[in-house]
């Protein structure tokens, strides 16, 4: 759980070791929190899961992979530059 100061609400958060999407979280108001190593520095991101799925769908082919379509999940330790650009607004600072 995390406290969102702007709305004074608690949100559910899954902390992962890498960028991850999972079908079981779709429509559940879940947030994902994960680190990405960039320039020898670990940066953390916090994003609503469904928003992450939308960004992934426009920036990658993950939603067309067997991992997503059959297993219902996809993750990456090294996201593409294009995906990183889509995640920029969700970097924790």
C-alpha positions as a Python dict, from the first residue, in 0.01 Angstrom:
ca = {
    (1, 'X'): (0, 0, 0),
    (2, 'X'): (107, 354, -67),
    (3, 'X'): (-47, 685, 36),
    (4, 'X'): (-130, 921, -249),
    (5, 'X'): (-102, 1268, -98),
    (6, 'X'): (-290, 1453, -374),
    (7, 'X'): (-607, 1248, -320),
    (8, 'X'): (-541, 1134, 40),
    (9, 'X'): (-607, 776, -71),
    (10, 'X'): (-427, 447, -27),
    (11, 'X'): (-333, 259, -344),
    (12, 'X'): (-231, -104, -386),
    (13, 'X'): (124, -145, -514),
    (14, 'X'): (314, -448, -639),
    (15, 'X'): (689, -401, -608),
    (16, 'X'): (877, -590, -879),
    (17, 'X'): (1245, -630, -967),
    (18, 'X'): (1181, -528, -1330),
    (19, 'X'): (914, -384, -1560),
    (20, 'X'): (625, -632, -1535),
    (21, 'X'): (271, -664, -1663),
    (22, 'X'): (35, -941, -1558),
    (23, 'X'): (-313, -1015, -1687),
    (24, 'X'): (-434, -1092, -1332),
    (25, 'X'): (-385, -723, -1242),
    (26, 'X'): (-585, -580, -1535),
    (27, 'X'): (-884, -381, -1409),
    (28, 'X'): (-781, -414, -1043),
    (29, 'X'): (-658, -54, -982),
    (30, 'X'): (-313, -196, -905),
    (31, 'X'): (5, 11, -930),
    (32, 'X'): (342, -130, -1028),
    (33, 'X'): (670, -12, -878),
    (34, 'X'): (1001, -124, -1026),
    (35, 'X'): (1363, -17, -1075),
    (36, 'X'): (1537, 31, -1409),
    (37, 'X'): (1914, 64, -1427),
    (38, 'X'): (2016, 358, -1645),
    (39, 'X'): (2355, 527, -1672),
    (40, 'X'): (2492, 312, -1385),
    (41, 'X'): (2210, 439, -1165),
    (42, 'X'): (1895, 264, -1050),
    (43, 'X'): (1580, 469, -1110),
    (44, 'X'): (1242, 373, -966),
    (45, 'X'): (904, 402, -1136),
    (46, 'X'): (548, 394, -1000),
    (47, 'X'): (264, 359, -1251),
    (48, 'X'): (-93, 229, -1256),
    (49, 'X'): (-79, -122, -1403),
    (50, 'X'): (-347, -59, -1667),
    (51, 'X'): (-165, 256, -1782),
    (52, 'X'): (155, 51, -1805),
    (53, 'X'): (-23, -206, -2023),
    (54, 'X'): (-142, 75, -2255),
    (55, 'X'): (208, 222, -2283),
    (56, 'X'): (356, -123, -2343),
    (57, 'X'): (94, -180, -2614),
    (58, 'X'): (197, 134, -2803),
    (59, 'X'): (573, 114, -2744),
    (60, 'X'): (652, -260, -2771),
    (61, 'X'): (528, -590, -2914),
    (62, 'X'): (493, -751, -2568),
    (63, 'X'): (114, -790, -2597),
    (64, 'X'): (166, -1007, -2908),
    (65, 'X'): (409, -1250, -2744),
    (66, 'X'): (334, -1603, -2631),
    (67, 'X'): (437, -1501, -2281),
    (68, 'X'): (150, -1249, -2263),
    (69, 'X'): (-113, -1426, -2475),
    (70, 'X'): (-64, -1773, -2324),
    (71, 'X'): (97, -1722, -1985),
    (72, 'X'): (-63, -1385, -1907),
    (73, 'X'): (255, -1204, -1807),
    (74, 'X'): (557, -1031, -1951),
    (75, 'X'): (859, -868, -1790),
    (76, 'X'): (1186, -715, -1898),
    (77, 'X'): (1504, -625, -1717),
    (78, 'X'): (1618, -404, -2008),
    (79, 'X'): (1328, -207, -2157),
    (80, 'X'): (1377, -36, -2493),
    (81, 'X'): (1456, 334, -2524),
    (82, 'X'): (1108, 387, -2669),
    (83, 'X'): (943, 225, -2365),
    (84, 'X'): (1167, 428, -2133),
    (85, 'X'): (1040, 745, -2300),
    (86, 'X'): (682, 632, -2238),
    (87, 'X'): (761, 575, -1869),
    (88, 'X'): (940, 907, -1812),
    (89, 'X'): (645, 1077, -1640),
    (90, 'X'): (625, 795, -1385),
    (91, 'X'): (982, 811, -1257),
    (92, 'X'): (997, 869, -881),
    (93, 'X'): (1203, 1174, -799),
}
